[in-house]
Amino acid sequence: MEGAISSGRPNTRIAVVTGGNKGIGFEVCRQLGSHGVTVVLTARDETRGAEAVEKLRSLGVADLIFHQLDITDTSSIATLVDFLKIRFGKLDILVNNAAIGGVEFLQELDASEEKFAGMDSDQMLEWMVKNVREPIDGAKKGLQTNYYGTKHVTEALLPLLQSSSDGRIVTISSQFGLLRLISNEEVRQEFSDIDNLTEERLDELLDKFLEDFEADALEARGWPTGYSAYKVAKAAMNAYSRMLARRHPALRVNCAHPGYVRTGLTMSSGVLTPEEGARNVVKVALLPDGGPTGKYFAQGEEASFV
Ligand SMILES: NC(=O)c1ccc[n+]([C@@H]2O[C@H](COP(=O)([O-])OP(=O)(O)OC[C@H]3O[C@@H](n4cnc5c(N)ncnc54)[C@H](OP(=O)(O)O)[C@@H]3O)[C@@H](O)[C@H]2O)c1
């Protein structure tokens, strides 16, 4: 449900941020707000969303609206679209932030940074991979949320983004989505051949991934392991973004890796604060008019999808 008030200033840019109640998404909302953008903070849980909005207001972000959005729920997506249509008639910026790890932690999540003291980022990542279990249900949910959910939100909001004079989509990606992590050369080639790749083929590749997952054949078939579904979903989302950028040259459609950030997703491991990670995303969202599209940015700088 809609939760609050916009100043209704004319000519301001409107942004939707998915999963804005915590972590990087929360900070993206704060920073976009501080740049004069009207922010629609969305969250799947109304209470958590309303609390985040209150907190942002107390931090001085005035032009902020809450709307419920579960990215895996088509009726929730449709309700948001209707609301935006009536309220603004357009959307200028979509930040696809919401995601899950698709794993189960083997240890209590105590959010203490002490256990990572003295570790570099490779050691922290190794610790993370060793301390999670990836059940098939988690992998399926990971693909459903991180790829299909993000794609459905994007598709549903496309007409509103096209009604903007400068529509932008920033999908938060990850170094875990880089193609070099897929050692199966044929699959890697298909993910990167954007001229010939189709959404149907991407679906088939993801089905194949799940088949190989169930057959315990990920390594043998050259899929990434350790957060495997997260990695494959991010790689698929990168490919989808590139396809979308080609299809809609009037929009700016980019992917942004925020860096390794201390949030719930990383069990508070990482080297950046959510504020620093969000800055890398907001920089891409607010690139000058006519900037790059179909690109990948690693910590604010254009980089390779491979
Ligand atoms: N942290 C890192 O080092 C890192 C690195 C690379 C990329 N990223 C990416 O950065 C983004 C934000 O991650 P984070 O680190 O800030 O994680 P986080 O603190 O766990 O936040 C994830 C957010 O996504 C929301 N979410 C999950 N499933 C959802 C759904 N079905 N519908 C709507 N919202 C949903 C969560 O809501 P609830 O509170 O309701 O669960 C939460 O608001 C993700 O795309 C992640 O892949 C993070």
PDB file of N, CA, C and O in Angstrom, residues 110-154:
ATOM      1  N   ASP A 110      25.215 -13.451  13.305  1.00  0.00           N
ATOM      2  CA  ASP A 110      25.306 -12.532  14.450  1.00  0.00           C
ATOM      3  C   ASP A 110      25.749 -11.129  14.046  1.00  0.00           C
ATOM      4  O   ASP A 110      25.924 -10.249  14.882  1.00  0.00           O
ATOM      5  N   ALA A 111      25.931 -10.933  12.760  1.00  0.00           N
ATOM      6  CA  ALA A 111      26.278  -9.601  12.233  1.00  0.00           C
ATOM      7  C   ALA A 111      27.532  -9.007  12.873  1.00  0.00           C
ATOM      8  O   ALA A 111      27.733  -7.812  12.844  1.00  0.00           O
ATOM      9  N   SER A 112      28.376  -9.852  13.477  1.00  0.00           N
ATOM     10  CA  SER A 112      29.583  -9.269  14.061  1.00  0.00           C
ATOM     11  C   SER A 112      30.687  -9.242  13.020  1.00  0.00           C
ATOM     12  O   SER A 112      30.899 -10.200  12.278  1.00  0.00           O
ATOM     13  N   GLU A 113      31.339  -8.106  12.949  1.00  0.00           N
ATOM     14  CA  GLU A 113      32.406  -7.975  11.960  1.00  0.00           C
ATOM     15  C   GLU A 113      33.706  -8.578  12.484  1.00  0.00           C
ATOM     16  O   GLU A 113      34.655  -8.749  11.741  1.00  0.00           O
ATOM     17  N   GLU A 114      33.705  -8.910  13.807  1.00  0.00           N
ATOM     18  CA  GLU A 114      34.971  -9.352  14.414  1.00  0.00           C
ATOM     19  C   GLU A 114      35.514 -10.618  13.780  1.00  0.00           C
ATOM     20  O   GLU A 114      36.708 -10.778  13.628  1.00  0.00           O
ATOM     21  N   LYS A 115      34.583 -11.508  13.398  1.00  0.00           N
ATOM     22  CA  LYS A 115      35.084 -12.773  12.857  1.00  0.00           C
ATOM     23  C   LYS A 115      35.826 -12.576  11.526  1.00  0.00           C
ATOM     24  O   LYS A 115      36.536 -13.466  11.089  1.00  0.00           O
ATOM     25  N   PHE A 116      35.656 -11.405  10.930  1.00  0.00           N
ATOM     26  CA  PHE A 116      36.343 -11.159   9.663  1.00  0.00           C
ATOM     27  C   PHE A 116      37.603 -10.299   9.833  1.00  0.00           C
ATOM     28  O   PHE A 116      38.259  -9.974   8.841  1.00  0.00           O
ATOM     29  N   ALA A 117      37.902  -9.971  11.097  1.00  0.00           N
ATOM     30  CA  ALA A 117      39.068  -9.111  11.333  1.00  0.00           C
ATOM     31  C   ALA A 117      40.323  -9.792  10.793  1.00  0.00           C
ATOM     32  O   ALA A 117      40.526 -10.991  10.996  1.00  0.00           O
ATOM     33  N   GLY A 118      41.130  -9.041  10.080  1.00  0.00           N
ATOM     34  CA  GLY A 118      42.393  -9.572   9.561  1.00  0.00           C
ATOM     35  C   GLY A 118      42.240 -10.353   8.259  1.00  0.00           C
ATOM     36  O   GLY A 118      43.229 -10.807   7.689  1.00  0.00           O
ATOM     37  N   MET A 119      41.006 -10.562   7.794  1.00  0.00           N
ATOM     38  CA  MET A 119      40.828 -11.295   6.522  1.00  0.00           C
ATOM     39  C   MET A 119      40.769 -10.300   5.374  1.00  0.00           C
ATOM     40  O   MET A 119      40.193  -9.219   5.517  1.00  0.00           O
ATOM     41  N   ASP A 120      41.327 -10.669   4.211  1.00  0.00           N
ATOM     42  CA  ASP A 120      41.119  -9.833   3.034  1.00  0.00           C
ATOM     43  C   ASP A 120      39.832 -10.287   2.344  1.00  0.00           C
ATOM     44  O   ASP A 120      39.190 -11.245   2.779  1.00  0.00           O
ATOM     45  N   SER A 121      39.459  -9.614   1.234  1.00  0.00           N
ATOM     46  CA  SER A 121      38.145  -9.922   0.659  1.00  0.00           C
ATOM     47  C   SER A 121      38.075 -11.353   0.118  1.00  0.00           C
ATOM     48  O   SER A 121      37.040 -12.008   0.234  1.00  0.00           O
ATOM     49  N   ASP A 122      39.185 -11.855  -0.437  1.00  0.00           N
ATOM     50  CA  ASP A 122      39.156 -13.245  -0.930  1.00  0.00           C
ATOM     51  C   ASP A 122      38.921 -14.224   0.215  1.00  0.00           C
ATOM     52  O   ASP A 122      38.156 -15.187   0.087  1.00  0.00           O
ATOM     53  N   GLN A 123      39.571 -13.958   1.340  1.00  0.00           N
ATOM     54  CA  GLN A 123      39.395 -14.854   2.501  1.00  0.00           C
ATOM     55  C   GLN A 123      37.959 -14.779   3.036  1.00  0.00           C
ATOM     56  O   GLN A 123      37.376 -15.779   3.432  1.00  0.00           O
ATOM     57  N   MET A 124      37.409 -13.570   3.037  1.00  0.00           N
ATOM     58  CA  MET A 124      36.022 -13.430   3.518  1.00  0.00           C
ATOM     59  C   MET A 124      35.060 -14.176   2.587  1.00  0.00           C
ATOM     60  O   MET A 124      34.158 -14.875   3.039  1.00  0.00           O
ATOM     61  N   LEU A 125      35.278 -14.023   1.288  1.00  0.00           N
ATOM     62  CA  LEU A 125      34.396 -14.703   0.321  1.00  0.00           C
ATOM     63  C   LEU A 125      34.513 -16.222   0.473  1.00  0.00           C
ATOM     64  O   LEU A 125      33.509 -16.941   0.429  1.00  0.00           O
ATOM     65  N   GLU A 126      35.730 -16.676   0.693  1.00  0.00           N
ATOM     66  CA  GLU A 126      35.946 -18.120   0.871  1.00  0.00           C
ATOM     67  C   GLU A 126      35.216 -18.599   2.128  1.00  0.00           C
ATOM     68  O   GLU A 126      34.569 -19.643   2.136  1.00  0.00           O
ATOM     69  N   TRP A 127      35.301 -17.795   3.193  1.00  0.00           N
ATOM     70  CA  TRP A 127      34.609 -18.124   4.448  1.00  0.00           C
ATOM     71  C   TRP A 127      33.103 -18.225   4.207  1.00  0.00           C
ATOM     72  O   TRP A 127      32.450 -19.160   4.666  1.00  0.00           O
ATOM     73  N   MET A 128      32.593 -17.259   3.435  1.00  0.00           N
ATOM     74  CA  MET A 128      31.151 -17.237   3.130  1.00  0.00           C
ATOM     75  C   MET A 128      30.727 -18.511   2.413  1.00  0.00           C
ATOM     76  O   MET A 128      29.742 -19.147   2.782  1.00  0.00           O
ATOM     77  N   VAL A 129      31.460 -18.844   1.366  1.00  0.00           N
ATOM     78  CA  VAL A 129      31.088 -20.010   0.549  1.00  0.00           C
ATOM     79  C   VAL A 129      31.126 -21.277   1.398  1.00  0.00           C
ATOM     80  O   VAL A 129      30.270 -22.158   1.269  1.00  0.00           O
ATOM     81  N   LYS A 130      32.112 -21.347   2.310  1.00  0.00           N
ATOM     82  CA  LYS A 130      32.251 -22.548   3.163  1.00  0.00           C
ATOM     83  C   LYS A 130      31.160 -22.625   4.218  1.00  0.00           C
ATOM     84  O   LYS A 130      30.882 -23.699   4.750  1.00  0.00           O
ATOM     85  N   ASN A 131      30.583 -21.490   4.553  1.00  0.00           N
ATOM     86  CA  ASN A 131      29.630 -21.468   5.666  1.00  0.00           C
ATOM     87  C   ASN A 131      28.169 -21.379   5.237  1.00  0.00           C
ATOM     88  O   ASN A 131      27.319 -20.965   6.018  1.00  0.00           O
ATOM     89  N   VAL A 132      27.930 -21.742   3.980  1.00  0.00           N
ATOM     90  CA  VAL A 132      26.542 -21.817   3.518  1.00  0.00           C
ATOM     91  C   VAL A 132      26.277 -23.181   2.891  1.00  0.00           C
ATOM     92  O   VAL A 132      27.191 -23.873   2.450  1.00  0.00           O
ATOM     93  N   ARG A 133      25.009 -23.505   2.869  1.00  0.00           N
ATOM     94  CA  ARG A 133      24.531 -24.708   2.206  1.00  0.00           C
ATOM     95  C   ARG A 133      23.558 -24.214   1.149  1.00  0.00           C
ATOM     96  O   ARG A 133      22.829 -23.248   1.391  1.00  0.00           O
ATOM     97  N   GLU A 134      23.577 -24.880   0.008  1.00  0.00           N
ATOM     98  CA  GLU A 134      22.698 -24.408  -1.062  1.00  0.00           C
ATOM     99  C   GLU A 134      21.714 -25.511  -1.437  1.00  0.00           C
ATOM    100  O   GLU A 134      21.991 -26.322  -2.328  1.00  0.00           O
ATOM    101  N   PRO A 135      20.572 -25.562  -0.776  1.00  0.00           N
ATOM    102  CA  PRO A 135      19.601 -26.592  -1.139  1.00  0.00           C
ATOM    103  C   PRO A 135      18.928 -26.254  -2.469  1.00  0.00           C
ATOM    104  O   PRO A 135      18.893 -25.084  -2.866  1.00  0.00           O
ATOM    105  N   ILE A 136      18.380 -27.254  -3.112  1.00  0.00           N
ATOM    106  CA  ILE A 136      17.751 -27.036  -4.418  1.00  0.00           C
ATOM    107  C   ILE A 136      16.627 -26.001  -4.333  1.00  0.00           C
ATOM    108  O   ILE A 136      16.476 -25.163  -5.224  1.00  0.00           O
ATOM    109  N   ASP A 137      15.874 -26.040  -3.232  1.00  0.00           N
ATOM    110  CA  ASP A 137      14.787 -25.059  -3.100  1.00  0.00           C
ATOM    111  C   ASP A 137      15.332 -23.630  -3.052  1.00  0.00           C
ATOM    112  O   ASP A 137      14.720 -22.703  -3.584  1.00  0.00           O
ATOM    113  N   GLY A 138      16.464 -23.485  -2.380  1.00  0.00           N
ATOM    114  CA  GLY A 138      17.102 -22.164  -2.300  1.00  0.00           C
ATOM    115  C   GLY A 138      17.566 -21.715  -3.678  1.00  0.00           C
ATOM    116  O   GLY A 138      17.429 -20.543  -4.048  1.00  0.00           O
ATOM    117  N   ALA A 139      18.110 -22.656  -4.437  1.00  0.00           N
ATOM    118  CA  ALA A 139      18.589 -22.325  -5.787  1.00  0.00           C
ATOM    119  C   ALA A 139      17.407 -21.902  -6.668  1.00  0.00           C
ATOM    120  O   ALA A 139      17.485 -20.905  -7.397  1.00  0.00           O
ATOM    121  N   LYS A 140      16.299 -22.644  -6.568  1.00  0.00           N
ATOM    122  CA  LYS A 140      15.119 -22.297  -7.378  1.00  0.00           C
ATOM    123  C   LYS A 140      14.592 -20.917  -6.993  1.00  0.00           C
ATOM    124  O   LYS A 140      14.257 -20.098  -7.839  1.00  0.00           O
ATOM    125  N   LYS A 141      14.537 -20.692  -5.679  1.00  0.00           N
ATOM    126  CA  LYS A 141      14.039 -19.401  -5.190  1.00  0.00           C
ATOM    127  C   LYS A 141      14.982 -18.262  -5.620  1.00  0.00           C
ATOM    128  O   LYS A 141      14.544 -17.146  -5.929  1.00  0.00           O
ATOM    129  N   GLY A 142      16.267 -18.578  -5.623  1.00  0.00           N
ATOM    130  CA  GLY A 142      17.264 -17.594  -6.057  1.00  0.00           C
ATOM    131  C   GLY A 142      17.016 -17.172  -7.502  1.00  0.00           C
ATOM    132  O   GLY A 142      17.007 -15.980  -7.812  1.00  0.00           O
ATOM    133  N   LEU A 143      16.792 -18.143  -8.380  1.00  0.00           N
ATOM    134  CA  LEU A 143      16.519 -17.800  -9.785  1.00  0.00           C
ATOM    135  C   LEU A 143      15.191 -17.062  -9.910  1.00  0.00           C
ATOM    136  O   LEU A 143      15.072 -16.085 -10.652  1.00  0.00           O
ATOM    137  N   GLN A 144      14.180 -17.544  -9.164  1.00  0.00           N
ATOM    138  CA  GLN A 144      12.849 -16.924  -9.253  1.00  0.00           C
ATOM    139  C   GLN A 144      12.891 -15.461  -8.814  1.00  0.00           C
ATOM    140  O   GLN A 144      12.236 -14.608  -9.409  1.00  0.00           O
ATOM    141  N   THR A 145      13.651 -15.183  -7.770  1.00  0.00           N
ATOM    142  CA  THR A 145      13.721 -13.812  -7.255  1.00  0.00           C
ATOM    143  C   THR A 145      14.684 -12.967  -8.094  1.00  0.00           C
ATOM    144  O   THR A 145      14.303 -11.936  -8.661  1.00  0.00           O
ATOM    145  N   ASN A 146      15.918 -13.433  -8.175  1.00  0.00           N
ATOM    146  CA  ASN A 146      16.985 -12.572  -8.700  1.00  0.00           C
ATOM    147  C   ASN A 146      16.927 -12.414 -10.218  1.00  0.00           C
ATOM    148  O   ASN A 146      17.323 -11.374 -10.739  1.00  0.00           O
ATOM    149  N   TYR A 147      16.443 -13.459 -10.906  1.00  0.00           N
ATOM    150  CA  TYR A 147      16.309 -13.294 -12.358  1.00  0.00           C
ATOM    151  C   TYR A 147      14.850 -13.014 -12.746  1.00  0.00           C
ATOM    152  O   TYR A 147      14.525 -11.921 -13.199  1.00  0.00           O
ATOM    153  N   TYR A 148      13.970 -13.991 -12.498  1.00  0.00           N
ATOM    154  CA  TYR A 148      12.604 -13.825 -13.015  1.00  0.00           C
ATOM    155  C   TYR A 148      11.866 -12.663 -12.341  1.00  0.00           C
ATOM    156  O   TYR A 148      11.166 -11.896 -13.013  1.00  0.00           O
ATOM    157  N   GLY A 149      12.018 -12.507 -11.046  1.00  0.00           N
ATOM    158  CA  GLY A 149      11.339 -11.408 -10.343  1.00  0.00           C
ATOM    159  C   GLY A 149      11.809 -10.059 -10.873  1.00  0.00           C
ATOM    160  O   GLY A 149      11.004  -9.182 -11.218  1.00  0.00           O
ATOM    161  N   THR A 150      13.121  -9.913 -10.976  1.00  0.00           N
ATOM    162  CA  THR A 150      13.689  -8.644 -11.455  1.00  0.00           C
ATOM    163  C   THR A 150      13.236  -8.374 -12.892  1.00  0.00           C
ATOM    164  O   THR A 150      12.869  -7.247 -13.255  1.00  0.00           O
ATOM    165  N   LYS A 151      13.218  -9.431 -13.702  1.00  0.00           N
ATOM    166  CA  LYS A 151      12.795  -9.276 -15.098  1.00  0.00           C
ATOM    167  C   LYS A 151      11.311  -8.876 -15.176  1.00  0.00           C
ATOM    168  O   LYS A 151      10.948  -7.980 -15.946  1.00  0.00           O
ATOM    169  N   HIS A 152      10.472  -9.504 -14.369  1.00  0.00           N
ATOM    170  CA  HIS A 152       9.037  -9.176 -14.430  1.00  0.00           C
ATOM    171  C   HIS A 152       8.766  -7.734 -13.993  1.00  0.00           C
ATOM    172  O   HIS A 152       7.932  -7.050 -14.584  1.00  0.00           O
ATOM    173  N   VAL A 153       9.467  -7.292 -12.962  1.00  0.00           N
ATOM    174  CA  VAL A 153       9.307  -5.886 -12.529  1.00  0.00           C
ATOM    175  C   VAL A 153       9.734  -4.954 -13.666  1.00  0.00           C
ATOM    176  O   VAL A 153       9.037  -3.987 -13.996  1.00  0.00           O
ATOM    177  N   THR A 154      10.852  -5.275 -14.272  1.00  0.00           N
ATOM    178  CA  THR A 154      11.385  -4.424 -15.342  1.00  0.00           C
ATOM    179  C   THR A 154      10.402  -4.350 -16.510  1.00  0.00           C
ATOM    180  O   THR A 154      10.091  -3.260 -17.015  1.00  0.00           O
TER     181      THR A 154
END
